[in-house]
PDB file of C-alpha atoms in Angstrom:
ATOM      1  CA  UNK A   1      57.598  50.386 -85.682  1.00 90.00           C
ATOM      2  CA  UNK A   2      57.352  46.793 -86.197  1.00 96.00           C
ATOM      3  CA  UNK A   3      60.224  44.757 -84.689  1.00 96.00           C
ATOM      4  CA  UNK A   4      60.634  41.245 -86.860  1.00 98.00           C
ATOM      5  CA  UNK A   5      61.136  38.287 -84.705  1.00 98.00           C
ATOM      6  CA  UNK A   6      64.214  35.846 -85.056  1.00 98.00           C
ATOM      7  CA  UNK A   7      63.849  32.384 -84.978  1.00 98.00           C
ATOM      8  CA  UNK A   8      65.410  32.181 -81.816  1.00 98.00           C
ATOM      9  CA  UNK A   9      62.788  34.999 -80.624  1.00 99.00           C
ATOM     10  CA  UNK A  10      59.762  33.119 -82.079  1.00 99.00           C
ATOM     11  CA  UNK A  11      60.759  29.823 -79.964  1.00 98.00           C
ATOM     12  CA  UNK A  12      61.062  32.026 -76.699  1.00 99.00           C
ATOM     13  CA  UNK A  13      57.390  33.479 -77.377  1.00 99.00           C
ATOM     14  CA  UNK A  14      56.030  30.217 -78.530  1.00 99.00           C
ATOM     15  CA  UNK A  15      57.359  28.808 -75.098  1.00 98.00           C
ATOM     16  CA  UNK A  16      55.233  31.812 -73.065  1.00 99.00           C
ATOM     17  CA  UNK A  17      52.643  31.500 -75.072  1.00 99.00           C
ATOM     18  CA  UNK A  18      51.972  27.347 -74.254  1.00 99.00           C
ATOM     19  CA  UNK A  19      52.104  28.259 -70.815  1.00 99.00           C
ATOM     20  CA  UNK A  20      48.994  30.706 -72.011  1.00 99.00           C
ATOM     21  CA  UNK A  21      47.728  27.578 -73.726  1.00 99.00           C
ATOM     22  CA  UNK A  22      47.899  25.398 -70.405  1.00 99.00           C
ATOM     23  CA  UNK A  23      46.426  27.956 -68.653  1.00 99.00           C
ATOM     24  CA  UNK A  24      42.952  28.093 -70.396  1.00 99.00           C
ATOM     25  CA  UNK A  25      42.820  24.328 -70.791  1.00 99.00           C
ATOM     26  CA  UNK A  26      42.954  24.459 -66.946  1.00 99.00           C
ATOM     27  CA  UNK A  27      40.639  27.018 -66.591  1.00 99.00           C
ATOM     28  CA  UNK A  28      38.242  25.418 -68.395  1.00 98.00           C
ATOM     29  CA  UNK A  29      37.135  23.166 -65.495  1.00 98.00           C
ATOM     30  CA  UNK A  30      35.784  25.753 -63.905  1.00 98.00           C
ATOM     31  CA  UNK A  31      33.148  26.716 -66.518  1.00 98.00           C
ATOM     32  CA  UNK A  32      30.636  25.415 -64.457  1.00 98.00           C
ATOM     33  CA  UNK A  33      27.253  26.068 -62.871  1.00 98.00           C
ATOM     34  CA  UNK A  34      28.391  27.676 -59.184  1.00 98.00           C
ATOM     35  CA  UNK A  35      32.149  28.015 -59.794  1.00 99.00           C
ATOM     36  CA  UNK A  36      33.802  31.657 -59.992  1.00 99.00           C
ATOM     37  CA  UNK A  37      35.358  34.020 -62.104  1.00 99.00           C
ATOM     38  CA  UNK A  38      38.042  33.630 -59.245  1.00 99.00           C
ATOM     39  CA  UNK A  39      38.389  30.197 -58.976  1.00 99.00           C
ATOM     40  CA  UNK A  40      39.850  30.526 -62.940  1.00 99.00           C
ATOM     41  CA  UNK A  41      42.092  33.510 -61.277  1.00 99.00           C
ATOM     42  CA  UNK A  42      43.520  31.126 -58.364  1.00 99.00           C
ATOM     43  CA  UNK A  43      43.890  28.289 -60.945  1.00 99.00           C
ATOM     44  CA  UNK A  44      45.832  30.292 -63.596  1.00 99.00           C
ATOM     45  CA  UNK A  45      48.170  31.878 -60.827  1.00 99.00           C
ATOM     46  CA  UNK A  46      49.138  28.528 -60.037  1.00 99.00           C
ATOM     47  CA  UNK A  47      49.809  26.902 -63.455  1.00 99.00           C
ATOM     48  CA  UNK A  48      52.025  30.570 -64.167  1.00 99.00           C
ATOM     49  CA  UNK A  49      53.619  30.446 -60.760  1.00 98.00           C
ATOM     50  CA  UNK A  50      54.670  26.253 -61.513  1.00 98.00           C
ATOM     51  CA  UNK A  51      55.680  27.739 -65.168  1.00 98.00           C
ATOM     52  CA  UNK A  52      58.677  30.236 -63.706  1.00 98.00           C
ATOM     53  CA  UNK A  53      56.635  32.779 -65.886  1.00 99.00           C
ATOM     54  CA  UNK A  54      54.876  36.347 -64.724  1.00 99.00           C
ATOM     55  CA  UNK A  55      51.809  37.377 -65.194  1.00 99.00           C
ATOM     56  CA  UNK A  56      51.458  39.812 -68.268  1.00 98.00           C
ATOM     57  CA  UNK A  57      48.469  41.661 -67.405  1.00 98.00           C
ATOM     58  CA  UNK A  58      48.458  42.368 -63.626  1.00 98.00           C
ATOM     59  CA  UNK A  59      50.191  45.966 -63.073  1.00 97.00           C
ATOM     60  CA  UNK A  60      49.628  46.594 -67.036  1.00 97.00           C
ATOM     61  CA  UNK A  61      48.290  50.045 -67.475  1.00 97.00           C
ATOM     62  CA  UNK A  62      46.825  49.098 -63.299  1.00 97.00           C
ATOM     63  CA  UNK A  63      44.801  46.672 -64.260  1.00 98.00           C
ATOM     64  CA  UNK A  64      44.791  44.436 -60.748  1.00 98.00           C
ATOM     65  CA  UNK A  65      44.424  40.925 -62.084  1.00 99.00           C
ATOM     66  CA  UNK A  66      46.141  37.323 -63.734  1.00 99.00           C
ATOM     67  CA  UNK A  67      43.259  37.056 -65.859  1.00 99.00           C
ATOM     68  CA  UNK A  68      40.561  38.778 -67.551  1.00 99.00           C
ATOM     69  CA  UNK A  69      37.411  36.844 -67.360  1.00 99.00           C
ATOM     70  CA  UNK A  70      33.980  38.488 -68.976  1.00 99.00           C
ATOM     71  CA  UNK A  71      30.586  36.764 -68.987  1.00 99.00           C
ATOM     72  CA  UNK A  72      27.898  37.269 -71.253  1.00 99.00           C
ATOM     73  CA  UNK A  73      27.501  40.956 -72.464  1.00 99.00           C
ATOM     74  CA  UNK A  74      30.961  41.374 -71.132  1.00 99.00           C
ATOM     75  CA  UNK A  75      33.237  41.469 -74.061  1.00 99.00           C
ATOM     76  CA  UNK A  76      36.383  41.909 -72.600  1.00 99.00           C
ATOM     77  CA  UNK A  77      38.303  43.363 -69.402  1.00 99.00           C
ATOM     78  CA  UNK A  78      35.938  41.604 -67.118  1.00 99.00           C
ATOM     79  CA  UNK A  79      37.098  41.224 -63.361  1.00 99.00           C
ATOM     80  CA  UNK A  80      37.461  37.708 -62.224  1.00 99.00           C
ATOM     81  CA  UNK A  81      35.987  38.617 -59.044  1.00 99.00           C
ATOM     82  CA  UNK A  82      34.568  35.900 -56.124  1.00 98.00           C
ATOM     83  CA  UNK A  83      31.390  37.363 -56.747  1.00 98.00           C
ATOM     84  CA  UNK A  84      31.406  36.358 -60.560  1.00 99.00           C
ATOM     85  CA  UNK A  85      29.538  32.819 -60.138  1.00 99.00           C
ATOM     86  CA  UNK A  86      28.886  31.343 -63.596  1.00 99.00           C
ATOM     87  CA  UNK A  87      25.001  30.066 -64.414  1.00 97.00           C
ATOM     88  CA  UNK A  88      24.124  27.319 -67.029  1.00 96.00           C
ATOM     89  CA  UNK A  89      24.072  29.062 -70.553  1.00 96.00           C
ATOM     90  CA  UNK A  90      26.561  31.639 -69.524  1.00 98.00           C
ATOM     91  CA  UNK A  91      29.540  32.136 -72.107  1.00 98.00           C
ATOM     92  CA  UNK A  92      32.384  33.260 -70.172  1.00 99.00           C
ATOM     93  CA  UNK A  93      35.785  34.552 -71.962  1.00 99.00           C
ATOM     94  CA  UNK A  94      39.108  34.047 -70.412  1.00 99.00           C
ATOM     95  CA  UNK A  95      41.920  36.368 -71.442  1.00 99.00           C
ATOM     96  CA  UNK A  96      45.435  35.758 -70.394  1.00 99.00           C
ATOM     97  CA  UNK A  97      48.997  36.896 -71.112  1.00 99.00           C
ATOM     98  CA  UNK A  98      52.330  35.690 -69.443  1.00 99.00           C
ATOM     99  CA  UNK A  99      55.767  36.735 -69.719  1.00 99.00           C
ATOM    100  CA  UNK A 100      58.596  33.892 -69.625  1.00 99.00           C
ATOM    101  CA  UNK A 101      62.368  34.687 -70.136  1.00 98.00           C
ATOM    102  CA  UNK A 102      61.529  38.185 -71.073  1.00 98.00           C
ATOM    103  CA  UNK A 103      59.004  37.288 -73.942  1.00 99.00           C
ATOM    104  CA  UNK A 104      55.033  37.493 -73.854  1.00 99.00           C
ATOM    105  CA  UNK A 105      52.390  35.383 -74.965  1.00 99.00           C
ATOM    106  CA  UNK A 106      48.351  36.052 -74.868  1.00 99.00           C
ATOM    107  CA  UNK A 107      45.512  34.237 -76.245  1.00 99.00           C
ATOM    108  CA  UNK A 108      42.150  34.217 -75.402  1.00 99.00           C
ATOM    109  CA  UNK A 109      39.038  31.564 -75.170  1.00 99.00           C
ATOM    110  CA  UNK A 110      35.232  31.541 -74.786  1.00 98.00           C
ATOM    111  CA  UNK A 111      33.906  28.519 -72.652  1.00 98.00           C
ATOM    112  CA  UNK A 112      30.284  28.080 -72.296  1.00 97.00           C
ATOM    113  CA  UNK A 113      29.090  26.462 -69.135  1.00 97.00           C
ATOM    114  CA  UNK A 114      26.530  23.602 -68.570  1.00 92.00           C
ATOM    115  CA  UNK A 115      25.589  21.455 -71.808  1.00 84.00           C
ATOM    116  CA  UNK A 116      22.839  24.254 -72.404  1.00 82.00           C
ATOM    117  CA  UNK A 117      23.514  26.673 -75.373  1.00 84.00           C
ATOM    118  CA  UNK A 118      20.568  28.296 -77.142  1.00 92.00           C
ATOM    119  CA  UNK A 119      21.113  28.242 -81.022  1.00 93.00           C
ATOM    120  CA  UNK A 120      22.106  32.013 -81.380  1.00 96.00           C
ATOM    121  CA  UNK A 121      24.774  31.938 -79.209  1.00 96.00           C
ATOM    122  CA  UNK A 122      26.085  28.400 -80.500  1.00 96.00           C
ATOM    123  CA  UNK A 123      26.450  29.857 -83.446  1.00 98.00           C
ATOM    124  CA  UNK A 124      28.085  33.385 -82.175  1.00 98.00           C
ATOM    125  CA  UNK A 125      30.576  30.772 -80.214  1.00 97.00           C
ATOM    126  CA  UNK A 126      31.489  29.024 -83.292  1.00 98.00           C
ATOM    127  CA  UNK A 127      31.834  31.831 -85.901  1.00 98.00           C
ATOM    128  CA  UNK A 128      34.055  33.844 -83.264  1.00 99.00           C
ATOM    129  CA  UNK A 129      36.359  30.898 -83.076  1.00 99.00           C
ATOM    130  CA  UNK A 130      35.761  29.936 -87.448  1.00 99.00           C
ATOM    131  CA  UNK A 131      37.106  34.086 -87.715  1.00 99.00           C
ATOM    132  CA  UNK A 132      40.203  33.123 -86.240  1.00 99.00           C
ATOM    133  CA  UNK A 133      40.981  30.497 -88.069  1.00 99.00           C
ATOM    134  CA  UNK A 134      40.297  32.459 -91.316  1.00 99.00           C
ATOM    135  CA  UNK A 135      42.051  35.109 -90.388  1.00 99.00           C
ATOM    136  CA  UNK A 136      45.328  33.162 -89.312  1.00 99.00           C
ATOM    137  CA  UNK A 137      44.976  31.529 -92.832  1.00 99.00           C
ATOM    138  CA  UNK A 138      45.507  33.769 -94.509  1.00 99.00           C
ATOM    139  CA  UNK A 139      47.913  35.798 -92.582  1.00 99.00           C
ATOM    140  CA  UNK A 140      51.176  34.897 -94.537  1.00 99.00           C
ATOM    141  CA  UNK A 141      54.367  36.752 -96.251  1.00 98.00           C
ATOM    142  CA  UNK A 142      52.943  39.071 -98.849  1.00 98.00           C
ATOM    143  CA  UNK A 143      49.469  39.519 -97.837  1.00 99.00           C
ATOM    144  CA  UNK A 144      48.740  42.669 -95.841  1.00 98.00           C
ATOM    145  CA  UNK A 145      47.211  43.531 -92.850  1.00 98.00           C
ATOM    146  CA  UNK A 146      43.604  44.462 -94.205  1.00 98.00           C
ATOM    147  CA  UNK A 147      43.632  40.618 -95.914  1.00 99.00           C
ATOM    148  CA  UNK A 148      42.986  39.701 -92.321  1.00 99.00           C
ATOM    149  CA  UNK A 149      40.481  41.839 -90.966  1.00 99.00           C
ATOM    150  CA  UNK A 150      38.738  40.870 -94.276  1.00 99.00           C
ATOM    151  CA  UNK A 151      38.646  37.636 -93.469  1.00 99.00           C
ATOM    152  CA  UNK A 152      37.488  37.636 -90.179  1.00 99.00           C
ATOM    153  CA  UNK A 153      34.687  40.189 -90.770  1.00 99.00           C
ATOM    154  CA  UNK A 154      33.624  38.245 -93.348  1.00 99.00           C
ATOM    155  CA  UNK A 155      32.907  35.111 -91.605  1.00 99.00           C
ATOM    156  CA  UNK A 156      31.452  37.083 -88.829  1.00 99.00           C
ATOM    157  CA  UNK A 157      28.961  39.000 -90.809  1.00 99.00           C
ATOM    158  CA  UNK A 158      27.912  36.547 -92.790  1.00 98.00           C
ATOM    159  CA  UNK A 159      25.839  34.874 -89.731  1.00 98.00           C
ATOM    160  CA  UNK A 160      24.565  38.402 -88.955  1.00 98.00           C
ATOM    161  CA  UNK A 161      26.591  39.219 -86.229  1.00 99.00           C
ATOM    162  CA  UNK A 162      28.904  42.313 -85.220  1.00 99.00           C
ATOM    163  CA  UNK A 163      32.587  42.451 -84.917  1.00 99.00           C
ATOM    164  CA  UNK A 164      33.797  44.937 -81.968  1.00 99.00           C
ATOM    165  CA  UNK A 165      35.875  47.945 -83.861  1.00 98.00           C
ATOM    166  CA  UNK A 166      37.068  49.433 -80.691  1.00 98.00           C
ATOM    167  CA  UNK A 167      39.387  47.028 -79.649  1.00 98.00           C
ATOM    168  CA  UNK A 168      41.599  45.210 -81.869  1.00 98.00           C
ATOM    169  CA  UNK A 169      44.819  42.623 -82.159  1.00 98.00           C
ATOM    170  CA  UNK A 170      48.189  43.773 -81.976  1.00 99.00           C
ATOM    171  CA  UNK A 171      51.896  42.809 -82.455  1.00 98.00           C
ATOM    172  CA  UNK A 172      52.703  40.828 -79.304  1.00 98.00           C
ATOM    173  CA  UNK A 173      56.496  39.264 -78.312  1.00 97.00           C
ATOM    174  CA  UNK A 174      58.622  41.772 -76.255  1.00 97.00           C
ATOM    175  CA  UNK A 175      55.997  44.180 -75.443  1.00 96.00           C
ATOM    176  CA  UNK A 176      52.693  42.785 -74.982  1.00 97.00           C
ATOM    177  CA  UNK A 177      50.944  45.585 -77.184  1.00 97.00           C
ATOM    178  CA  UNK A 178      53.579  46.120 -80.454  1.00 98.00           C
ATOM    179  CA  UNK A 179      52.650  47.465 -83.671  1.00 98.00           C
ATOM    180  CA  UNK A 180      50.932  46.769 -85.871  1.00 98.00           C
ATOM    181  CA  UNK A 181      47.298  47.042 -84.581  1.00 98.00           C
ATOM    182  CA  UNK A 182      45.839  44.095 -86.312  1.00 99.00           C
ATOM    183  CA  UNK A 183      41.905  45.072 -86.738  1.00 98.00           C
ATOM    184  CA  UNK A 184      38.909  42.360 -87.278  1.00 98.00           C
ATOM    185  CA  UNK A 185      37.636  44.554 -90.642  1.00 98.00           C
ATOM    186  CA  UNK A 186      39.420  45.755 -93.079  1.00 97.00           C
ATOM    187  CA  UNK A 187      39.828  45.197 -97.458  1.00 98.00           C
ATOM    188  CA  UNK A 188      41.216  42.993 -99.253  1.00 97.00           C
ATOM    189  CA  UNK A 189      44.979  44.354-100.021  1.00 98.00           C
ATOM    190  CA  UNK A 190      44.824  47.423 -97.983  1.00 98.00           C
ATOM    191  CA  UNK A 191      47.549  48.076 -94.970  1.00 97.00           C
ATOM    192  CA  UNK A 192      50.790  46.979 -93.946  1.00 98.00           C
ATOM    193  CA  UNK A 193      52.636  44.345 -96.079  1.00 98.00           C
ATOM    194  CA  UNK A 194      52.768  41.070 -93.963  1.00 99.00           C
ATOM    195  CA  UNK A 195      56.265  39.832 -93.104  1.00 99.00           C
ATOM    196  CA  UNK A 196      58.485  36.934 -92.515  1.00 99.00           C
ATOM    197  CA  UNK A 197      59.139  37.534 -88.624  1.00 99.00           C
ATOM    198  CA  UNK A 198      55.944  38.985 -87.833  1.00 99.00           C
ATOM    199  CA  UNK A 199      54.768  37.777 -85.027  1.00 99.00           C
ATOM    200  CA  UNK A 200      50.680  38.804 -84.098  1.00 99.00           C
ATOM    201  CA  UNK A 201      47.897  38.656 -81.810  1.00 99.00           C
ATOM    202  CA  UNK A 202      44.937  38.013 -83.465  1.00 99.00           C
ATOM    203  CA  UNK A 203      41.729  38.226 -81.723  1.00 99.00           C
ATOM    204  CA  UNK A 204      38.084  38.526 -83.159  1.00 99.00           C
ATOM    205  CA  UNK A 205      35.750  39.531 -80.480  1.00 99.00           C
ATOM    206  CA  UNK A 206      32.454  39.638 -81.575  1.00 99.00           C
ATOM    207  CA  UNK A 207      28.952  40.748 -80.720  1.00 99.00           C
ATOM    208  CA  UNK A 208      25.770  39.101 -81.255  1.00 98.00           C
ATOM    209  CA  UNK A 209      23.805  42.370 -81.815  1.00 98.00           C
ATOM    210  CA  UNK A 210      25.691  45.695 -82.652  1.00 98.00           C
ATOM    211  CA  UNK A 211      29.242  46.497 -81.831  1.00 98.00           C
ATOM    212  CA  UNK A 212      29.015  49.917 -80.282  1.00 99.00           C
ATOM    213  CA  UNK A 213      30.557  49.509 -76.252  1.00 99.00           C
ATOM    214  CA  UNK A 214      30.718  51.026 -72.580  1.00 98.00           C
ATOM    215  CA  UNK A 215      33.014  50.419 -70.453  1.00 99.00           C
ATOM    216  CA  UNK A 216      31.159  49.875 -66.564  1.00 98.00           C
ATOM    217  CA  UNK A 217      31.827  52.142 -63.524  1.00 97.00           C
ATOM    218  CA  UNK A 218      35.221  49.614 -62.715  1.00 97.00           C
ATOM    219  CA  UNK A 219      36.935  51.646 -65.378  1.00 98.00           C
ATOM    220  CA  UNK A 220      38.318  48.275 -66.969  1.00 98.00           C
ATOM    221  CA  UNK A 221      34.788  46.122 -68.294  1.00 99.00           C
ATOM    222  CA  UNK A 222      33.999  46.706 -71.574  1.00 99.00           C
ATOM    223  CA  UNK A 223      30.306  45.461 -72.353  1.00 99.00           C
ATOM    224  CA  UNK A 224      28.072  45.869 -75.565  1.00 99.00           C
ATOM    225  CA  UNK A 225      26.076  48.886 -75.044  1.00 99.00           C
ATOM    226  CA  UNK A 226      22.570  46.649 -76.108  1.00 98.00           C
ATOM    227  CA  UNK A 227      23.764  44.194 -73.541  1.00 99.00           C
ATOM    228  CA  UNK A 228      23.926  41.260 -76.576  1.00 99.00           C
ATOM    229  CA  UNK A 229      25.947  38.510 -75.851  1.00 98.00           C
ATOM    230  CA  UNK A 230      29.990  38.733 -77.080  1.00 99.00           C
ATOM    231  CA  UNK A 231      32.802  36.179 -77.417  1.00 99.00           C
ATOM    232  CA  UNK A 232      36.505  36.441 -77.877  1.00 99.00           C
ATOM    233  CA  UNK A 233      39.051  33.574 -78.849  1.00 99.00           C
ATOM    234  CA  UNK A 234      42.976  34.623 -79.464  1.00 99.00           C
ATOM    235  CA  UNK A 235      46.247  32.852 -80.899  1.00 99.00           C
ATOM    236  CA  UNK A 236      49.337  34.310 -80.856  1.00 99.00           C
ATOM    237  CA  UNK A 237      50.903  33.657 -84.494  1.00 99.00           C
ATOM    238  CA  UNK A 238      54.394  33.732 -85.896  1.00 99.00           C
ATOM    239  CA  UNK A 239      54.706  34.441 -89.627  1.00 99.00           C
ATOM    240  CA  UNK A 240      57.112  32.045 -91.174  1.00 98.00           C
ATOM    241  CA  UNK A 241      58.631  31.362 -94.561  1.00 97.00           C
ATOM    242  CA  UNK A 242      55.906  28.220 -94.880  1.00 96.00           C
ATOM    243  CA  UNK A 243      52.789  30.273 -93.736  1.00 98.00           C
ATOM    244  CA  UNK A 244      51.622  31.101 -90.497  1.00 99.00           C
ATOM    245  CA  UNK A 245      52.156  28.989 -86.625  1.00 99.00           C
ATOM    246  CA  UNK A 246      50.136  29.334 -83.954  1.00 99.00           C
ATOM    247  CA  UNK A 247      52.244  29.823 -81.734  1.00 99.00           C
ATOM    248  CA  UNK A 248      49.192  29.319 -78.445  1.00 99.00           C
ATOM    249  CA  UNK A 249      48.465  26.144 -79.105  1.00 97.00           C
ATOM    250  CA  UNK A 250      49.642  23.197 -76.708  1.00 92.00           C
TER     251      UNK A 250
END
C-alpha cells in the first residue's frame, strides 16, 4: 500500500535526505587514484554521525555497511572494503541511505576517478544521470508509474545501452523500501496513477552492454554477468501540487 506523505512528512525526509546529499559531495574526494572504497565508508560515518542521523543500510536485511560503493562492472551492493583501491578510469557508485527523526532518505551517485574517461563510458556516465532527470520530469500528479520507466529507458536505449530490470526504485520515507516499486522501463500510461504526496526513489542503473546480473560469492555484489561497465545515480523525490522536488539535493 502506498502511504501519501504530508507536508510536514515531506520536510522531515527532505531533511534526511540532504544529509544523503552531503554525504556524497564528501565522498567525492576520495574518487581518486589510490584512495579506498573505505576511506568513502569512514568519511560518510562521520558526516552521519555529526548529522544526529543513523545509518539506513547497515543491519538492513544484514547487510554490514554505511555505504554501498561498486566499481566498474559492479552495479550495485558493492562492499566498501580497504582492499577496494580505486585506479584512473574507474567509475565507482556510491549508494547511501540515512534515517533522521524517524524518516529515510537515499540517493545514489557515480564518480569517475582521474581526468581519464574513455568515450563509451562518458557517455554511459552521462545518460545514467540525463535518465534521471527525465524520469523525475515527468513524474507529476496524474501521470502513472510506467510514464517514468518510459522515460528513463528511453534515454538510456537510445545511446545503445542496457537498463538493469532486476533491481528497481521504490517508495522511500518511513520505510526505506515502500511501495510502489518504481521500475526504469515501462509504457507510456501503464501502472499506478501518480499522486500528490508520493514521495519516490528513483534510480536508473544502467549497463553498458546487456542487463542480465550475478550477484558474487559475498552474497550482497551485484555485477553484470558480461562484466560491462554500470552506473547508478538516485534522488529521492516528493510529488507536489507544482510538479515534482528533489528532495536529495543540497
Amino acid at each position: 500500500m502506498v502511504r501519501l506523505k504530508s507536508p510536514e512528512e515531506i520536510c522531515k525526509i527532505e531533511f534526511a535526505a540532504k544529509i544523503v546529499a552531503e554525504v556524497l559531495a564528501v565522498v567525492e574526494a576520495y574518487a581518486v587514484e589510490g584512495a579506498s572504497a573505505n576511506d568513502m565508508e569512514r568519511a560518510a560515518e562521520d558526516v552521519i554521525n555529526r548529522r544526529g542521523g543513523i545509518p539506513a543500510f547497515k543491519g538492513y536485511n544484514g547487510y554490514p555497511y554505511t555505504l554501498c560503493v561498486s566499481v566498474n562492472e559492479e552495479v550495485i551492493h558493492g562492499f566498501p572494503l580497504k582492499a577496494k583501491v580505486f585506479s584512473e578510469g574507474d567509475i565507482v557508485s556510491v549508494d547511501c541511505g540515512v534515517v533522521k527523526d524517524g524518516f529515510i532518505g537515499d540517493a545514489a551517485r557515480s564518480f569517475v576517478v582521474g581526468s581519464y574517461l574513455c568515450e563509451k563510458d562518458r557517455l554511459l556516465m552521462e545518460r545514467t544521470e540525463e535518465a534521471l532527470c527525465k524520469g523525475i520530469e515527468v513524474a507529476v500528479a496524474g501521470n502513472r508509474l510506467g510514464d517514468i520507466g518510459f522515460a528513463v529507458q528511453s534515454c538510456v536505449e537510445s545511446a545503445g545501452f542496457s537498463v538493469i530490470r532486476d533491481y528497481v526504485g521504490h517508495g522511500v520515507g518511513v520505510s526505506l523500501h515502500e511501495d510502489p516499486q518504481v521500475p526504469n522501463y515501462g509504457r507510456q500510461g501503464s501502472g499506478m496513477l501518480l499522486r500528490t504526496g508520493m514521495t519516490l526513489a528513483i534510480e536508473p542503473m544502467v549497463a553498458s552492454g546487456h542487463y542480465s546480473l550475478e550477484t558474487l560469492e559475498d552474497g550482497w555484489t551485484v555485477v553484470t554477468e558480461d562484466r560491462s561497465r554500470a552506473a547508478h545515480f538516485e534522488h529521492d523525490i516528493a510529488i507536489m501540487e507544482d510538479g515534482p522536488k528533489i528532495l536529495s539535493r543540497l
